[in-house]
Amino acid sequence: MQELHDAPLAPLTTFRLGGPATRLVTATTDDEVIAVVREADASGTPLLIIGGGSNLVISDKGFEGTALRIATTGFRLDGTRLELAAGENWSDAVARTVEAGLAGIECMAGVPGSAGATPIQNVGAYGQEVSATITEVVAYDRRADEVVTIPNADCGFSYRHSRFKQDPTRFVVLRVRFELEDAGGLSAPLKYPETARTLGVEAGERVPAATARETVLKLRAGKGMVLDAEDHDTWSAGSFFTNPILTEAEHAAFLARAAERLGPDVTPPAYPAGDGFTKTSAAWLIDKAGFTKGYGAGPARISTKHTLALTNRGGATTEDLLALAREVRDGVFAAFGVTLVNEPVTVGVSL
């Protein structure tokens, strides 16, 4: 276990933003993770959990307390059953399951961060969500002071949300277990239209899992969504805003605003999101509100490849990023009456 004081946190995040932590501990085993959490809880010390740092926006002032970086390792495959330690690199784990000929998470290739974060955010991409394959989550319950195993049905999964995100100070994810599919080397049925279209097949068809993974990686790279230290378009948290889910009344009001602004022939994206709800595209809203690719004059700008990614051009501060995010959020609301919600977790700041 490594311990540092007044330790920079920016290098541990994909934004490369944020001030130092009073104390930074890197834990490489579950027991070390639990020991650090117990110590912080017993002493009343504020605790910040860091995995891959791909979903964090940390204050320029940093974090007064203990930052715990989870660097545990463990990839165990038994038939179609997969167990990942929380600190395992998610994208690498996806690659290994595809090499093993298994389906279920191949379209989440290239998603940055660690495996332990996936159930918290109910990570999803290109038509797949981890909630469809997670069987259970092993976590340390800070309230009960014990390790618990939580089955999928009790994880409270919904779009980019979970029980763990709802109550962020209670559970520390240690391991995640999945049930994948042996489809003879083929992918799961493709659900995302862009993926199917790129591959020249119909939605619902299967392709070789390796082909699906490679296609998704190319699509993500074209949008600046694959980490590259040399490319500032990837110095981001991926999608900064979640796709809004609207009630029937909210959707009707949005359509009226869109027609008024863009004309009656324009049809905004709409996807079923459960009984009485419709999901629309945050990227579409941002673009149509006037915030196009590359927007911004300062060190924090919208990606030149994708309007959903806010980026650090190399010299930004967290406040620069938040100023841009607020401008985009407020501009979208003024244009369409829809409120965008940030996807990354904020530490010491708020949007």
mmCIF file of N, CA and C in Angstrom, residues 45-120:
data_model
loop_
_atom_site.group_PDB
_atom_site.id
_atom_site.type_symbol
_atom_site.label_atom_id
_atom_site.label_comp_id
_atom_site.label_asym_id
_atom_site.label_seq_id
_atom_site.Cartn_x
_atom_site.Cartn_y
_atom_site.Cartn_z
ATOM 1 N N THR A 45 -12.695 11.134 8.806
ATOM 2 C CA THR A 45 -11.955 11.784 7.724
ATOM 3 C C THR A 45 -12.730 11.668 6.412
ATOM 4 N N PRO A 46 -12.918 12.768 5.694
ATOM 5 C CA PRO A 46 -13.572 12.674 4.381
ATOM 6 C C PRO A 46 -12.812 11.719 3.473
ATOM 7 N N LEU A 47 -13.563 10.931 2.678
ATOM 8 C CA LEU A 47 -12.965 9.895 1.840
ATOM 9 C C LEU A 47 -13.427 10.058 0.402
ATOM 10 N N LEU A 48 -12.474 10.035 -0.518
ATOM 11 C CA LEU A 48 -12.759 10.080 -1.948
ATOM 12 C C LEU A 48 -12.234 8.805 -2.579
ATOM 13 N N ILE A 49 -13.131 8.057 -3.239
ATOM 14 C CA ILE A 49 -12.740 6.824 -3.912
ATOM 15 C C ILE A 49 -12.403 7.136 -5.367
ATOM 16 N N ILE A 50 -11.236 6.680 -5.828
ATOM 17 C CA ILE A 50 -10.817 6.899 -7.204
ATOM 18 C C ILE A 50 -10.509 5.557 -7.855
ATOM 19 N N GLY A 51 -11.116 5.324 -8.997
ATOM 20 C CA GLY A 51 -10.811 4.138 -9.790
ATOM 21 C C GLY A 51 -9.952 4.543 -10.969
ATOM 22 N N GLY A 52 -10.571 4.553 -12.159
ATOM 23 C CA GLY A 52 -9.845 4.966 -13.356
ATOM 24 C C GLY A 52 -9.837 6.466 -13.568
ATOM 25 N N GLY A 53 -10.614 7.200 -12.769
ATOM 26 C CA GLY A 53 -10.624 8.653 -12.863
ATOM 27 C C GLY A 53 -11.292 9.198 -14.107
ATOM 28 N N SER A 54 -12.087 8.369 -14.770
ATOM 29 C CA SER A 54 -12.699 8.796 -16.028
ATOM 30 C C SER A 54 -14.045 9.480 -15.835
ATOM 31 N N ASN A 55 -14.502 9.566 -14.613
ATOM 32 C CA ASN A 55 -15.832 10.127 -14.367
ATOM 33 C C ASN A 55 -15.803 11.117 -13.210
ATOM 34 N N LEU A 56 -14.662 11.819 -13.054
ATOM 35 C CA LEU A 56 -14.476 12.726 -11.927
ATOM 36 C C LEU A 56 -14.166 14.144 -12.387
ATOM 37 N N VAL A 57 -14.819 15.093 -11.748
ATOM 38 C CA VAL A 57 -14.481 16.509 -11.899
ATOM 39 C C VAL A 57 -14.135 17.018 -10.504
ATOM 40 N N ILE A 58 -12.851 17.240 -10.256
ATOM 41 C CA ILE A 58 -12.361 17.584 -8.925
ATOM 42 C C ILE A 58 -12.055 19.078 -8.839
ATOM 43 N N SER A 59 -12.416 19.673 -7.732
ATOM 44 C CA SER A 59 -12.180 21.104 -7.502
ATOM 45 C C SER A 59 -10.720 21.482 -7.690
ATOM 46 N N ASP A 60 -10.497 22.714 -8.147
ATOM 47 C CA ASP A 60 -9.124 23.221 -8.257
ATOM 48 C C ASP A 60 -8.426 23.258 -6.901
ATOM 49 N N LYS A 61 -9.221 23.346 -5.836
ATOM 50 C CA LYS A 61 -8.643 23.362 -4.484
ATOM 51 C C LYS A 61 -8.239 21.964 -4.023
ATOM 52 N N GLY A 62 -8.691 20.959 -4.736
ATOM 53 C CA GLY A 62 -8.345 19.592 -4.373
ATOM 54 C C GLY A 62 -9.313 19.001 -3.378
ATOM 55 N N PHE A 63 -8.822 18.066 -2.582
ATOM 56 C CA PHE A 63 -9.672 17.321 -1.656
ATOM 57 C C PHE A 63 -9.019 17.269 -0.289
ATOM 58 N N GLU A 64 -9.715 17.801 0.709
ATOM 59 C CA GLU A 64 -9.214 17.771 2.085
ATOM 60 C C GLU A 64 -9.684 16.489 2.749
ATOM 61 N N GLY A 65 -8.814 15.520 2.756
ATOM 62 C CA GLY A 65 -9.153 14.224 3.327
ATOM 63 C C GLY A 65 -8.290 13.153 2.691
ATOM 64 N N THR A 66 -8.777 11.912 2.753
ATOM 65 C CA THR A 66 -8.051 10.775 2.184
ATOM 66 C C THR A 66 -8.650 10.398 0.836
ATOM 67 N N ALA A 67 -7.819 10.412 -0.186
ATOM 68 C CA ALA A 67 -8.218 9.897 -1.491
ATOM 69 C C ALA A 67 -7.699 8.466 -1.585
ATOM 70 N N LEU A 68 -8.599 7.552 -1.855
ATOM 71 C CA LEU A 68 -8.246 6.129 -1.940
ATOM 72 C C LEU A 68 -8.307 5.690 -3.393
ATOM 73 N N ARG A 69 -7.152 5.375 -3.947
ATOM 74 C CA ARG A 69 -7.096 4.887 -5.328
ATOM 75 C C ARG A 69 -7.141 3.360 -5.289
ATOM 76 N N ILE A 70 -8.166 2.798 -5.891
ATOM 77 C CA ILE A 70 -8.333 1.346 -5.902
ATOM 78 C C ILE A 70 -7.587 0.769 -7.099
ATOM 79 N N ALA A 71 -6.518 0.031 -6.806
ATOM 80 C CA ALA A 71 -5.665 -0.546 -7.853
ATOM 81 C C ALA A 71 -5.607 -2.061 -7.724
ATOM 82 N N THR A 72 -6.713 -2.665 -7.308
ATOM 83 C CA THR A 72 -6.771 -4.120 -7.164
ATOM 84 C C THR A 72 -6.805 -4.773 -8.543
ATOM 85 N N THR A 73 -6.315 -5.998 -8.610
ATOM 86 C CA THR A 73 -6.306 -6.723 -9.877
ATOM 87 C C THR A 73 -6.951 -8.086 -9.705
ATOM 88 N N GLY A 74 -7.519 -8.588 -10.777
ATOM 89 C CA GLY A 74 -8.137 -9.905 -10.750
ATOM 90 C C GLY A 74 -9.115 -10.062 -11.891
ATOM 91 N N PHE A 75 -8.808 -10.984 -12.793
ATOM 92 C CA PHE A 75 -9.681 -11.329 -13.923
ATOM 93 C C PHE A 75 -9.848 -12.844 -13.883
ATOM 94 N N ARG A 76 -11.065 -13.278 -13.577
ATOM 95 C CA ARG A 76 -11.296 -14.723 -13.459
ATOM 96 C C ARG A 76 -12.467 -15.123 -14.330
ATOM 97 N N LEU A 77 -12.208 -16.018 -15.277
ATOM 98 C CA LEU A 77 -13.232 -16.468 -16.211
ATOM 99 C C LEU A 77 -13.445 -17.963 -16.005
ATOM 100 N N ASP A 78 -14.680 -18.340 -15.718
ATOM 101 C CA ASP A 78 -15.049 -19.736 -15.515
ATOM 102 C C ASP A 78 -16.221 -20.031 -16.430
ATOM 103 N N GLY A 79 -15.916 -20.578 -17.613
ATOM 104 C CA GLY A 79 -16.971 -20.766 -18.597
ATOM 105 C C GLY A 79 -17.460 -19.415 -19.086
ATOM 106 N N THR A 80 -18.718 -19.139 -18.832
ATOM 107 C CA THR A 80 -19.286 -17.834 -19.215
ATOM 108 C C THR A 80 -19.375 -16.883 -18.026
ATOM 109 N N ARG A 81 -18.884 -17.320 -16.880
ATOM 110 C CA ARG A 81 -18.933 -16.477 -15.676
ATOM 111 C C ARG A 81 -17.635 -15.694 -15.525
ATOM 112 N N LEU A 82 -17.773 -14.397 -15.362
ATOM 113 C CA LEU A 82 -16.621 -13.509 -15.265
ATOM 114 C C LEU A 82 -16.649 -12.770 -13.933
ATOM 115 N N GLU A 83 -15.498 -12.734 -13.260
ATOM 116 C CA GLU A 83 -15.364 -11.914 -12.054
ATOM 117 C C GLU A 83 -14.197 -10.952 -12.250
ATOM 118 N N LEU A 84 -14.447 -9.675 -12.012
ATOM 119 C CA LEU A 84 -13.426 -8.645 -12.149
ATOM 120 C C LEU A 84 -13.209 -7.942 -10.827
ATOM 121 N N ALA A 85 -11.941 -7.770 -10.449
ATOM 122 C CA ALA A 85 -11.626 -6.911 -9.308
ATOM 123 C C ALA A 85 -11.939 -5.474 -9.689
ATOM 124 N N ALA A 86 -12.280 -4.664 -8.695
ATOM 125 C CA ALA A 86 -12.713 -3.295 -8.955
ATOM 126 C C ALA A 86 -11.671 -2.477 -9.695
ATOM 127 N N GLY A 87 -10.387 -2.763 -9.459
ATOM 128 C CA GLY A 87 -9.335 -1.966 -10.068
ATOM 129 C C GLY A 87 -8.944 -2.385 -11.465
ATOM 130 N N GLU A 88 -9.528 -3.444 -11.995
ATOM 131 C CA GLU A 88 -9.192 -3.898 -13.342
ATOM 132 C C GLU A 88 -9.599 -2.861 -14.394
ATOM 133 N N ASN A 89 -8.745 -2.660 -15.382
ATOM 134 C CA ASN A 89 -9.071 -1.763 -16.483
ATOM 135 C C ASN A 89 -10.220 -2.350 -17.296
ATOM 136 N N TRP A 90 -11.289 -1.585 -17.428
ATOM 137 C CA TRP A 90 -12.499 -2.109 -18.058
ATOM 138 C C TRP A 90 -12.279 -2.460 -19.528
ATOM 139 N N SER A 91 -11.678 -1.558 -20.269
ATOM 140 C CA SER A 91 -11.508 -1.804 -21.701
ATOM 141 C C SER A 91 -10.638 -3.030 -21.959
ATOM 142 N N ASP A 92 -9.616 -3.219 -21.143
ATOM 143 C CA ASP A 92 -8.776 -4.412 -21.279
ATOM 144 C C ASP A 92 -9.572 -5.675 -20.978
ATOM 145 N N ALA A 93 -10.433 -5.602 -19.976
ATOM 146 C CA ALA A 93 -11.252 -6.762 -19.620
ATOM 147 C C ALA A 93 -12.205 -7.123 -20.750
ATOM 148 N N VAL A 94 -12.787 -6.123 -21.386
ATOM 149 C CA VAL A 94 -13.665 -6.376 -22.534
ATOM 150 C C VAL A 94 -12.895 -7.111 -23.624
ATOM 151 N N ALA A 95 -11.685 -6.643 -23.903
ATOM 152 C CA ALA A 95 -10.868 -7.276 -24.945
ATOM 153 C C ALA A 95 -10.617 -8.748 -24.624
ATOM 154 N N ARG A 96 -10.361 -9.045 -23.365
ATOM 155 C CA ARG A 96 -10.064 -10.422 -22.981
ATOM 156 C C ARG A 96 -11.290 -11.325 -23.104
ATOM 157 N N THR A 97 -12.473 -10.797 -22.836
ATOM 158 C CA THR A 97 -13.679 -11.624 -22.987
ATOM 159 C C THR A 97 -13.956 -11.899 -24.460
ATOM 160 N N VAL A 98 -13.680 -10.906 -25.301
ATOM 161 C CA VAL A 98 -13.866 -11.112 -26.738
ATOM 162 C C VAL A 98 -12.868 -12.141 -27.255
ATOM 163 N N GLU A 99 -11.636 -12.082 -26.786
ATOM 164 C CA GLU A 99 -10.626 -13.077 -27.178
ATOM 165 C C GLU A 99 -11.055 -14.484 -26.759
ATOM 166 N N ALA A 100 -11.802 -14.561 -25.665
ATOM 167 C CA ALA A 100 -12.293 -15.855 -25.188
ATOM 168 C C ALA A 100 -13.545 -16.308 -25.945
ATOM 169 N N GLY A 101 -14.012 -15.480 -26.884
ATOM 170 C CA GLY A 101 -15.156 -15.854 -27.699
ATOM 171 C C GLY A 101 -16.499 -15.619 -27.052
ATOM 172 N N LEU A 102 -16.531 -14.743 -26.028
ATOM 173 C CA LEU A 102 -17.779 -14.514 -25.294
ATOM 174 C C LEU A 102 -18.420 -13.180 -25.673
ATOM 175 N N ALA A 103 -19.739 -13.129 -25.553
ATOM 176 C CA ALA A 103 -20.516 -11.950 -25.931
ATOM 177 C C ALA A 103 -21.224 -11.358 -24.723
ATOM 178 N N GLY A 104 -21.562 -10.085 -24.844
ATOM 179 C CA GLY A 104 -22.359 -9.427 -23.814
ATOM 180 C C GLY A 104 -21.857 -8.055 -23.433
ATOM 181 N N ILE A 105 -20.522 -7.833 -23.580
ATOM 182 C CA ILE A 105 -19.970 -6.528 -23.223
ATOM 183 C C ILE A 105 -19.066 -5.971 -24.326
ATOM 184 N N GLU A 106 -19.066 -6.628 -25.497
ATOM 185 C CA GLU A 106 -18.138 -6.248 -26.565
ATOM 186 C C GLU A 106 -18.379 -4.837 -27.105
ATOM 187 N N CYS A 107 -19.626 -4.353 -27.030
ATOM 188 C CA CYS A 107 -19.926 -3.018 -27.544
ATOM 189 C C CYS A 107 -19.605 -1.915 -26.538
ATOM 190 N N MET A 108 -19.086 -2.309 -25.378
ATOM 191 C CA MET A 108 -18.607 -1.317 -24.406
ATOM 192 C C MET A 108 -17.084 -1.238 -24.430
ATOM 193 N N ALA A 109 -16.491 -1.694 -25.527
ATOM 194 C CA ALA A 109 -15.049 -1.577 -25.725
ATOM 195 C C ALA A 109 -14.647 -0.112 -25.756
ATOM 196 N N GLY A 110 -13.498 0.182 -25.159
ATOM 197 C CA GLY A 110 -12.980 1.543 -25.206
ATOM 198 C C GLY A 110 -13.545 2.467 -24.158
ATOM 199 N N VAL A 111 -14.545 2.019 -23.398
ATOM 200 C CA VAL A 111 -15.058 2.855 -22.311
ATOM 201 C C VAL A 111 -13.955 2.974 -21.260
ATOM 202 N N PRO A 112 -13.525 4.185 -20.933
ATOM 203 C CA PRO A 112 -12.410 4.329 -20.000
ATOM 204 C C PRO A 112 -12.827 4.048 -18.564
ATOM 205 N N GLY A 113 -11.842 3.813 -17.714
ATOM 206 C CA GLY A 113 -12.129 3.622 -16.307
ATOM 207 C C GLY A 113 -11.945 2.191 -15.849
ATOM 208 N N SER A 114 -12.331 1.954 -14.606
ATOM 209 C CA SER A 114 -12.113 0.656 -13.978
ATOM 210 C C SER A 114 -13.415 -0.123 -13.851
ATOM 211 N N ALA A 115 -13.285 -1.428 -13.642
ATOM 212 C CA ALA A 115 -14.451 -2.307 -13.570
ATOM 213 C C ALA A 115 -15.361 -1.955 -12.394
ATOM 214 N N GLY A 116 -14.771 -1.514 -11.286
ATOM 215 C CA GLY A 116 -15.579 -1.209 -10.114
ATOM 216 C C GLY A 116 -16.549 -0.064 -10.310
ATOM 217 N N ALA A 117 -16.272 0.790 -11.276
ATOM 218 C CA ALA A 117 -17.157 1.925 -11.531
ATOM 219 C C ALA A 117 -18.353 1.547 -12.383
ATOM 220 N N THR A 118 -18.262 0.411 -13.086
ATOM 221 C CA THR A 118 -19.314 0.097 -14.057
ATOM 222 C C THR A 118 -20.694 -0.095 -13.438
ATOM 223 N N PRO A 119 -20.830 -0.789 -12.297
ATOM 224 C CA PRO A 119 -22.180 -0.902 -11.747
ATOM 225 C C PRO A 119 -22.681 0.403 -11.131
ATOM 226 N N ILE A 120 -21.778 1.242 -10.664
ATOM 227 C CA ILE A 120 -22.191 2.504 -10.036
ATOM 228 C C ILE A 120 -22.947 3.359 -11.037
#
